[in-house]
Coordinates of C-alpha atoms and ligand atoms in Angstrom, one line a residue:
X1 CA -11.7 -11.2 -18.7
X2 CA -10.0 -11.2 -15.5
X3 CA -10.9 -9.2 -12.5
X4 CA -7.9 -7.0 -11.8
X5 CA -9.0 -7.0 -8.3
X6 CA -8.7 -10.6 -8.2
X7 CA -6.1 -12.4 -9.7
X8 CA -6.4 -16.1 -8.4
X9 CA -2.9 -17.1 -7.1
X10 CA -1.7 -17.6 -4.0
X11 CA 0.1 -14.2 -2.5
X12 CA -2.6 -11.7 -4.4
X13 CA -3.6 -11.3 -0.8
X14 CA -1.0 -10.2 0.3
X15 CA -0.6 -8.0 -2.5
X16 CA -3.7 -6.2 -2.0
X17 CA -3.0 -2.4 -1.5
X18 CA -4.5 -1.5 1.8
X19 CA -3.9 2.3 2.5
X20 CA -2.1 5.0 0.5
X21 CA -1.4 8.3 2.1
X22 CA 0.4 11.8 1.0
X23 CA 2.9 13.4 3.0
X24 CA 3.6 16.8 2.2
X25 CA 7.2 18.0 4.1
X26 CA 9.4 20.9 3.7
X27 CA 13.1 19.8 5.2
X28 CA 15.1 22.5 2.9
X29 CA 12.5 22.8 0.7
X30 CA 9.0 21.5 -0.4
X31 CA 8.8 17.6 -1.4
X32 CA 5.4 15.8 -2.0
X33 CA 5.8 11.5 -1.7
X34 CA 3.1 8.8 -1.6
X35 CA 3.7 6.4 0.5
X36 CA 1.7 3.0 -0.6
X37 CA 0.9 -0.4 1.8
X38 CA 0.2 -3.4 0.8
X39 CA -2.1 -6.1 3.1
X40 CA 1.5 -7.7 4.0
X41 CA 2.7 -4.3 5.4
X42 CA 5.2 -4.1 3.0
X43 CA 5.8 -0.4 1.9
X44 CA 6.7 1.6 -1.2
X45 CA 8.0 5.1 -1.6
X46 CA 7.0 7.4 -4.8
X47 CA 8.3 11.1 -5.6
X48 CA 5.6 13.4 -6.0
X49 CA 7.1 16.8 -6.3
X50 CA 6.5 19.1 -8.9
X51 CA 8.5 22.4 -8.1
X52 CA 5.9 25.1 -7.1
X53 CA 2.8 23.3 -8.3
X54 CA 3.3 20.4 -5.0
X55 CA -0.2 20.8 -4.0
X56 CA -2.3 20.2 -7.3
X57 CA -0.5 16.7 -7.6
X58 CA -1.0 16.1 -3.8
X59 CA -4.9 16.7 -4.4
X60 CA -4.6 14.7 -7.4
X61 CA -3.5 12.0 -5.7
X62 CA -5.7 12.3 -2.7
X63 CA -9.0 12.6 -4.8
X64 CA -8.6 11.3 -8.0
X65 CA -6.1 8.7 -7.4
X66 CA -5.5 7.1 -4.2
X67 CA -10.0 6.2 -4.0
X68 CA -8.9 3.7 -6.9
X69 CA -5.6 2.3 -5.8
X70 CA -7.3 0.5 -2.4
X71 CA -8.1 -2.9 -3.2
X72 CA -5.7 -3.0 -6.3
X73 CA -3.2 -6.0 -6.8
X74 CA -0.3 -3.8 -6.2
X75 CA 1.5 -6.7 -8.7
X76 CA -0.1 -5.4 -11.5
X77 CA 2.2 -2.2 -12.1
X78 CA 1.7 -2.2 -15.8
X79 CA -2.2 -2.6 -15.9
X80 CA -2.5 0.3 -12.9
X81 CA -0.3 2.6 -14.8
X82 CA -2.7 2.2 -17.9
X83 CA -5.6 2.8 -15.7
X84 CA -4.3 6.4 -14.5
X85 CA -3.0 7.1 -18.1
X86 CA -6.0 5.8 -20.2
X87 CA -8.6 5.4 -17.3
X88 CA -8.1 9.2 -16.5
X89 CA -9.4 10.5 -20.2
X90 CA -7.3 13.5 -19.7
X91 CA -4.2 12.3 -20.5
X92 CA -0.8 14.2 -20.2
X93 CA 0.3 16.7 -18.6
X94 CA 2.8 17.6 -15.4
X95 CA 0.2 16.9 -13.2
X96 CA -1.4 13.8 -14.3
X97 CA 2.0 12.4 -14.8
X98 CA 3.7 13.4 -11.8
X99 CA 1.1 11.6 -9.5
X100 CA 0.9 8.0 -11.8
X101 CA 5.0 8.5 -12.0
X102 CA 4.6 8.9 -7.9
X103 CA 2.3 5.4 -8.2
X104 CA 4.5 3.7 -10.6
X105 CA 7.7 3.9 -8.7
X106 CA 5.7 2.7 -5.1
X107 CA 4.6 0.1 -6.8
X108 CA 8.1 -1.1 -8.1
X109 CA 9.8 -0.3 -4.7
X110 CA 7.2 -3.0 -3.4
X111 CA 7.7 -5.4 -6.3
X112 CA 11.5 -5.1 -5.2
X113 CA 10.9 -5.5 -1.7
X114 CA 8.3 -8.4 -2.4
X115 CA 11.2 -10.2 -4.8
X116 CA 13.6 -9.1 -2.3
X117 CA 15.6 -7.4 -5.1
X118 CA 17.3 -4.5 -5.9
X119 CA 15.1 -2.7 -8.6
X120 CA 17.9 -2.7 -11.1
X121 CA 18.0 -6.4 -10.9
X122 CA 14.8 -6.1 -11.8
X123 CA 15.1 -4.2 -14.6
X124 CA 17.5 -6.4 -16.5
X125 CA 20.6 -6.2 -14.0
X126 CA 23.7 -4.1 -14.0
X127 CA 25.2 -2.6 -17.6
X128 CA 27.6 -0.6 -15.6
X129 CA 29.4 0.2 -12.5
X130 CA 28.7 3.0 -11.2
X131 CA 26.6 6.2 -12.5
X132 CA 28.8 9.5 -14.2
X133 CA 27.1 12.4 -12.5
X134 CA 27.7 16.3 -12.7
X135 CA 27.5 18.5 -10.3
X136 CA 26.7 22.2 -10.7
X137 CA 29.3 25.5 -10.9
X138 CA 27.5 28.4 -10.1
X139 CA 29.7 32.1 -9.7
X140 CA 28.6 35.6 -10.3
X141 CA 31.4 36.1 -12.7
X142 CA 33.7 34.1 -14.0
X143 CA 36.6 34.0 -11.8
X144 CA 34.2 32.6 -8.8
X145 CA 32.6 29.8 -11.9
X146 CA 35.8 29.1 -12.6
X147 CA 36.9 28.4 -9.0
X148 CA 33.8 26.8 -8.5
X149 CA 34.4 24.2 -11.3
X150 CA 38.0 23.5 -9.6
X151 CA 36.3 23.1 -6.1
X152 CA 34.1 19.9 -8.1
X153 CA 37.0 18.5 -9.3
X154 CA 39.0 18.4 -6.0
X155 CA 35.4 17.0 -4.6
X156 CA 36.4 13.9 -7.4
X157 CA 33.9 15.0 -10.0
X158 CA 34.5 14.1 -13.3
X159 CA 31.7 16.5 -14.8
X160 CA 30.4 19.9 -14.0
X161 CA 28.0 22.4 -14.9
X162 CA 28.9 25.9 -15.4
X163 CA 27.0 28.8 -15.2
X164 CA 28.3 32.1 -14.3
X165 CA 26.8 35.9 -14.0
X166 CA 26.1 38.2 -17.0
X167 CA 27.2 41.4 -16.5
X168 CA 24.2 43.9 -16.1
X169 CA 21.9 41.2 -14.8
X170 CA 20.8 41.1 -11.5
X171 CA 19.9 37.5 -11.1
X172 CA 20.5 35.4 -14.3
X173 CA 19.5 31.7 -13.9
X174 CA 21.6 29.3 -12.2
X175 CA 23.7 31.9 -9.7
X176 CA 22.8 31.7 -6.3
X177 CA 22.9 34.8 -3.6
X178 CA 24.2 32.6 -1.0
X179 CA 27.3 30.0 -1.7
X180 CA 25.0 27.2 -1.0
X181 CA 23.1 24.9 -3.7
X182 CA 20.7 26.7 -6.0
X183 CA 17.6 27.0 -5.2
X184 CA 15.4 28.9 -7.8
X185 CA 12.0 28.2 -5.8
X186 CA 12.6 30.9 -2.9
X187 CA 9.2 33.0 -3.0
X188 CA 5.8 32.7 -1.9
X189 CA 5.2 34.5 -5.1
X190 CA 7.2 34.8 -8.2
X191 CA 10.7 36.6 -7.9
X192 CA 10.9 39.1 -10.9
X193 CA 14.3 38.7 -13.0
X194 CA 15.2 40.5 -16.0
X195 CA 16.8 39.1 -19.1
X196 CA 18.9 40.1 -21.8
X197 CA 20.8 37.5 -24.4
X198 CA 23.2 39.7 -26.1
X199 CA 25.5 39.9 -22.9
X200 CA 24.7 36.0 -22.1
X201 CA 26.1 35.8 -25.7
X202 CA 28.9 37.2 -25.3
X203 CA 30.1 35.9 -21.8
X204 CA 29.2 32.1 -21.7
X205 CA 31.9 31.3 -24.8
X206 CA 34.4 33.5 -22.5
X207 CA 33.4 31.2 -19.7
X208 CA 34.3 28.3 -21.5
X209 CA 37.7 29.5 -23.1
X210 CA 38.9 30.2 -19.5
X211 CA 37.6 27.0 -17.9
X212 CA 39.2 24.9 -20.5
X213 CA 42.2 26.8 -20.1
X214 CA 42.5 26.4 -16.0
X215 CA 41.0 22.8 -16.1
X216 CA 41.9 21.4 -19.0
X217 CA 40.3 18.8 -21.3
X218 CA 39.8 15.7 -19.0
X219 CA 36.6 17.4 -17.0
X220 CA 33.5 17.2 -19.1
X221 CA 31.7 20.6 -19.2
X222 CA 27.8 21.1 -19.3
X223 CA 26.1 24.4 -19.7
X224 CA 21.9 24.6 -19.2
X225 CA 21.1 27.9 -21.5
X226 CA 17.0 27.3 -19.9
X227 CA 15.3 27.9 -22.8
X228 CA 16.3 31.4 -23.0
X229 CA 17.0 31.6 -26.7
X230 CA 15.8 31.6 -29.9
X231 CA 16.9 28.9 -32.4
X232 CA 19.4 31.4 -34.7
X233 CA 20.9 32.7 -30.7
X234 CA 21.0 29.0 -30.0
X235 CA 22.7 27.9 -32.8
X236 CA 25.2 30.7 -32.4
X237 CA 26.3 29.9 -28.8
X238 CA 26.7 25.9 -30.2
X239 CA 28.9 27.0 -32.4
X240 CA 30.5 29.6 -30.7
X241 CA 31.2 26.6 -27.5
X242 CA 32.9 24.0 -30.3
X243 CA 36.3 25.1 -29.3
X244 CA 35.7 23.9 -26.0
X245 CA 33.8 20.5 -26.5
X246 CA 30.9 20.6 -24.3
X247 CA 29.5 17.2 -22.9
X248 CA 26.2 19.1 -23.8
X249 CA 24.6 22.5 -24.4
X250 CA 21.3 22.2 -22.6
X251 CA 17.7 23.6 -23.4
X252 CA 19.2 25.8 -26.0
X253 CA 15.8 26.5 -27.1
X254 CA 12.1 26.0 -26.1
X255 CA 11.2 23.0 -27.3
X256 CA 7.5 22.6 -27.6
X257 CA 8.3 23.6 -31.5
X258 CA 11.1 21.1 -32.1
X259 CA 11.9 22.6 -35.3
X260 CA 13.5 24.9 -33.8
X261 CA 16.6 22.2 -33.0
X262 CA 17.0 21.5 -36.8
X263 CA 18.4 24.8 -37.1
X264 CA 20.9 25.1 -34.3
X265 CA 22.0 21.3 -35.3
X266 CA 22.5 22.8 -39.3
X267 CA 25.4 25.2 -37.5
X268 CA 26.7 22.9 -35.0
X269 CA 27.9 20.0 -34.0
X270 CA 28.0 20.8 -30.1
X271 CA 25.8 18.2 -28.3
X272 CA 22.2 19.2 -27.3
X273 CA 20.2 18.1 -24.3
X274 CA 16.5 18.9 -23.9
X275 CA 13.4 17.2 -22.0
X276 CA 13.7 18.3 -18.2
X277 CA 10.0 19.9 -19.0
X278 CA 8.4 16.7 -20.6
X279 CA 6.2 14.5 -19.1
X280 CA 5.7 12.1 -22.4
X281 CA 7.6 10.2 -25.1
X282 CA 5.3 12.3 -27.4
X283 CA 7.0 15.6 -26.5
X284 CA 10.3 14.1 -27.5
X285 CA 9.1 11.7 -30.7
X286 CA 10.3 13.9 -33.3
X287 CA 13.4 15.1 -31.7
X288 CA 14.8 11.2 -31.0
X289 CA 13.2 10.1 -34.2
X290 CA 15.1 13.2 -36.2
X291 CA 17.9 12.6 -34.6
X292 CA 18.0 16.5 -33.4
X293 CA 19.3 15.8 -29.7
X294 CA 21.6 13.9 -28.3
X295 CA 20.3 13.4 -24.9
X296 CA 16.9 13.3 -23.7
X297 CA 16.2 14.6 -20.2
X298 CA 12.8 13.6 -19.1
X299 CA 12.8 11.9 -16.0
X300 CA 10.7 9.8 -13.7
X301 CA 9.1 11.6 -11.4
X302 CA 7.6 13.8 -14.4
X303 CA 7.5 11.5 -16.7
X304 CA 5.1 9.1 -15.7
X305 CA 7.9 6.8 -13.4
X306 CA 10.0 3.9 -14.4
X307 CA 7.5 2.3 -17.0
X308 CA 7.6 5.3 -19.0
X309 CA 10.7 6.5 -19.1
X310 CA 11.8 2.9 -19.8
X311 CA 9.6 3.3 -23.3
X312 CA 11.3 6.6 -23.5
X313 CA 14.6 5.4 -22.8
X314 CA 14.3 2.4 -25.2
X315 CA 12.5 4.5 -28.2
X316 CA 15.5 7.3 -28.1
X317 CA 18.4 3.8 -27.7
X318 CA 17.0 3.1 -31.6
X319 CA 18.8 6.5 -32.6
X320 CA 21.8 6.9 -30.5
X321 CA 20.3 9.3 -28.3
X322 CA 21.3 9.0 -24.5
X323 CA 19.6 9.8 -20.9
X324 CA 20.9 12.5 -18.8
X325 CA 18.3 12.6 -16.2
X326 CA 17.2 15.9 -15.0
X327 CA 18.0 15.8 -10.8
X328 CA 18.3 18.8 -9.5
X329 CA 17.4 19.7 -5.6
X330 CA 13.7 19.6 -5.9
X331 CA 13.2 15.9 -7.5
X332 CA 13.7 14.4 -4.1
X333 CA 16.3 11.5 -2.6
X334 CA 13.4 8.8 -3.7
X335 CA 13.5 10.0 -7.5
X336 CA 17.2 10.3 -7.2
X337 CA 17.0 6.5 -5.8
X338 CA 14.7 5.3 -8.8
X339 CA 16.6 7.6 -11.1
X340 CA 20.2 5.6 -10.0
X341 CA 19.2 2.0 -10.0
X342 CA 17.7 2.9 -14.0
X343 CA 20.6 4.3 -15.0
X344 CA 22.8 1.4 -13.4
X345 CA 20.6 -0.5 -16.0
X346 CA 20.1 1.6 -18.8
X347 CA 22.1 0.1 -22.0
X348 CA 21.9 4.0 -23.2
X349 CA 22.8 6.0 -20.0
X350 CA 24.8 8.8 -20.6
X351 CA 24.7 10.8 -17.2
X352 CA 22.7 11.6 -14.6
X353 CA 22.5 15.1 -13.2
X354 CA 23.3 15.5 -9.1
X355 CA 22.7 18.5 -6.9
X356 CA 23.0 17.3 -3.1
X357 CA 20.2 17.6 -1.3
X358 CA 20.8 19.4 2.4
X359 CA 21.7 17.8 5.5
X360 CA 17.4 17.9 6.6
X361 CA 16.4 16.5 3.6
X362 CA 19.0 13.2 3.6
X363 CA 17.3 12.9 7.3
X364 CA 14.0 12.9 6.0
X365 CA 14.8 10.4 3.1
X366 CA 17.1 7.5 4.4
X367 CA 18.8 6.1 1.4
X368 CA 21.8 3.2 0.2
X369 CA 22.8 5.4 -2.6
X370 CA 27.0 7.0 -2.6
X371 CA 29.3 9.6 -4.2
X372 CA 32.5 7.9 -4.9
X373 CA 35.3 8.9 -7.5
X374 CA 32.6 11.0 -10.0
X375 CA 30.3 8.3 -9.9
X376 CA 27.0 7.4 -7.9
X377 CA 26.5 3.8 -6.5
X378 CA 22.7 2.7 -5.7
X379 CA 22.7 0.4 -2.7
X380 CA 22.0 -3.8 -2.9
X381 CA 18.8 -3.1 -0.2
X382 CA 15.5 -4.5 -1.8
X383 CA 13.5 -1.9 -3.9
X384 CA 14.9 1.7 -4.9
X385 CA 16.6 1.9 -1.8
X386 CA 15.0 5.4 -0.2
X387 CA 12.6 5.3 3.0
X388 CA 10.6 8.2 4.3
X389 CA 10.7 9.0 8.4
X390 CA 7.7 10.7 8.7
X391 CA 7.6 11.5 12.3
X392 CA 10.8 13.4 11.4
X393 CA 8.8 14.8 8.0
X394 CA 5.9 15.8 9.9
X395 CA 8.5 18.9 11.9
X396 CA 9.1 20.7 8.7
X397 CA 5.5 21.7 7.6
X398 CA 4.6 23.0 3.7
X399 CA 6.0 26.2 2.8
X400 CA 4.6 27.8 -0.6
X401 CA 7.3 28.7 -2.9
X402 CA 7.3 29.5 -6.8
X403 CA 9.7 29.6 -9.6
X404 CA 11.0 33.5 -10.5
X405 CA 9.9 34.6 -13.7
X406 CA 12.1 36.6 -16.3
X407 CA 11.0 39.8 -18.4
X408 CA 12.9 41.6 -20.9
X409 CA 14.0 45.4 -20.3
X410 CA 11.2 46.8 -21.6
X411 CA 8.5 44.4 -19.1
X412 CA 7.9 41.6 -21.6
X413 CA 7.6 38.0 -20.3
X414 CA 10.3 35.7 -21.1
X415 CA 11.2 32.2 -20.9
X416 CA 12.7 31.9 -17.5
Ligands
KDG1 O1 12.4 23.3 -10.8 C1 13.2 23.8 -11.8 C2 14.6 23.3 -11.7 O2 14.6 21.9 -11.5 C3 15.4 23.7 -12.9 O3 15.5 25.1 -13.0 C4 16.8 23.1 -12.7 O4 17.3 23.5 -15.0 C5 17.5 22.9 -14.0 C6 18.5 21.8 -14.1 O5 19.0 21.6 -15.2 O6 18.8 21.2 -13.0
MG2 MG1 18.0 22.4 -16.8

């Protein structure tokens, strides 16, 4: 059997990974990247960020992994991901998936760069384009959601996310305190939040009715419910949001028992998102195979990187179901770069989520990709487009921050 460390043609030298580091930076807020070097000096960029957890898959990848990437062909992207996948024994898991996703997409950014290549070319080339994103409507009520959604659309956005306040809940998911982009992650520990559905219930169908009466019926409308309900709630809200023909209703429901989505899709045809939380195609196997979503959510950087979710995104293609990557603020400009050039490929893309990142963090991560008319472009420049400055990373030092939890009135943990 071949020696992975020594494939016998001419530029494995030069493919030879010399040094891998982590850099750990907080421009806006906490993002973990691997930077990886060949023996050419030819560089590749992987997201390593798991929101509030950064430092288990930094030391994940400074112990465990980065020891058994020196020496490695970095060529052999395929074989190296089935090392940290079946080499590891432990397989699964945020973690463990987060760090081989951060490995994966260095490695293609070098392939790209070696082949001199946009990664979508190397994928299979261009099925579209340019990328449908959505951007996100936050208001504390639903006057200043529905203003919000209006603001997106003069910004050229052609899909938006709505979420707006329930009255008699101090901090409901998806509002922010300031006007600026929503940013759950804002304590060193947890942020307490309470939760109620009967009001959410109530108000998020009102929200639609009056968005669809302001805006009309050319804007697509998304609404994230963050596994807050149960399955009979969620199948409820589906229906009650039919009027108003939602692009999707997302993480209606928990899904770690996907039963639970064979009930709300027996009351509804309103179409269901899920998979922001996964890290494999086994979380999402029965759903895409039952046919009991219509977009799957999972994403690179969580999901094990480009040669997963390409599996993923192939498996759920057999059934009709569509991507709608997961990219909110703390999957940083080099997922978001990855993310754009797959989708660009992706015969089954259906959209691809896009919070802006702040004015630090676009310093920080130099990238090719653009907003124009609704849509995001990735760039022609070799690889997934998105560079690191780390002289410039190294001024914003780690600053620990959690996710809030949620508990019902009477102190019981919820699903925040
Ligand atoms: O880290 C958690 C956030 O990424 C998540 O709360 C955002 O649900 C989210 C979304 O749809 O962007
Ligand atoms: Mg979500």
């Amino acid at each position: 059997m071949a020696n992975p460390q020594s494939e016998a043609h001419g530029s494995s030298r030069d493919r030879e990974i010399v040094a891998a580091r982590v850099i750990v930076t907080c421009p806006g807020r906490n993002f973990v990247t691997l930077k990886i070097e060949t023996r050419s000096g030819v560089f590749g960029a992987g997201d390593a960020t798991l929101n509030g957890r950064e430092l288990a898959v930094a030391a994940y990848l400074e112990h465990h992994v980065i020891p058994n990437l020196i020496g490695r062909d970095a060529g052999r992207i395929e074989d190296t991901w089935q090392f940290f996948y079946r080499g590891a024994y432990w397989r699964r898991g945020p973690v463990t998936m987060t760090a081989i996703a951060a490995v994966d997409v260095a490695l293609w950014d070098i392939l790209g760069k070696m082949a001199a290549m946009p990664l979508y070319r190397l994928l299979g080339g261009r099925s579209r384009d340019g990328v449908l994103v959505y951007g996100h409507a936050n208001g504390r009520d639903i006057e200043e959601a529905t203003a919000e959604v209006g603001r997106y659309i003069s910004l050229g956005y052609r899909a938006v996310r709505a979420q707006c306040g329930v009255p008699g809940l101090k901090k409901p998911y998806g509002v922010s305190r300031l006007k600026d982009a929503y940013e759950p992650a804002e304590s060193e520990l947890p942020l307490e939040t309470e939760w109620s559905t009967p009001g959410y219930l109530e108000i998020v169908p009102k929200l639609f009715a009056r968005l669809r009466a302001e805006h009309g019926n050319e804007v697509e409308l998304l609404h994230d419910a963050h596994h807050r309900l149960m399955p009979v709630e969620a199948a409820r809200l589906a229906r009650d949001l039919e009027p108003h023909r939602l692009f999707w209703l997302e993480d209606a429901t928990p899904a770690d028992n996907p039963d639970g989505f064979e009930l709300i899709r027996r009351h509804s045809v309103t179409p269901l998102a899920v998979g922001e939380v996964f890290n494999s195609i086994w979380d999402s196997k029965r759903l895409i195979e039952g046919r009991l979503i219509d977009f799957i959510r999972s994403t690179i950087v969580h999901a094990g990187g480009i040669t997963h979710v390409r599996r993923i995104a192939d498996l759920a293609a057999m059934y009709q179901v569509r991507t709608g990557f997961h990219g909110a603020t703390d999957l940083s400009p080099v997922t978001m770069g990855a993310a754009l050039h797959f989708d660009t490929w992706a015969p089954n893309f259906g959209i691809q989520e896009y919070m802006r990142h702040c004015e630090q963090t676009d310093e920080v991560f130099p990238h090719d990709y653009l907003f124009r008319d609704g849509r995001l472009h990735c760039g022609e420049s070799p690889g997934h487009g998105v560079s690191i400055d780390e002289k410039l990373a190294a001024r914003f030092p780690y600053s620990p921050k959690q996710l809030p939890i949620a508990r019902l009135e009477d102190g019981s943990m919820w699903d925040w």
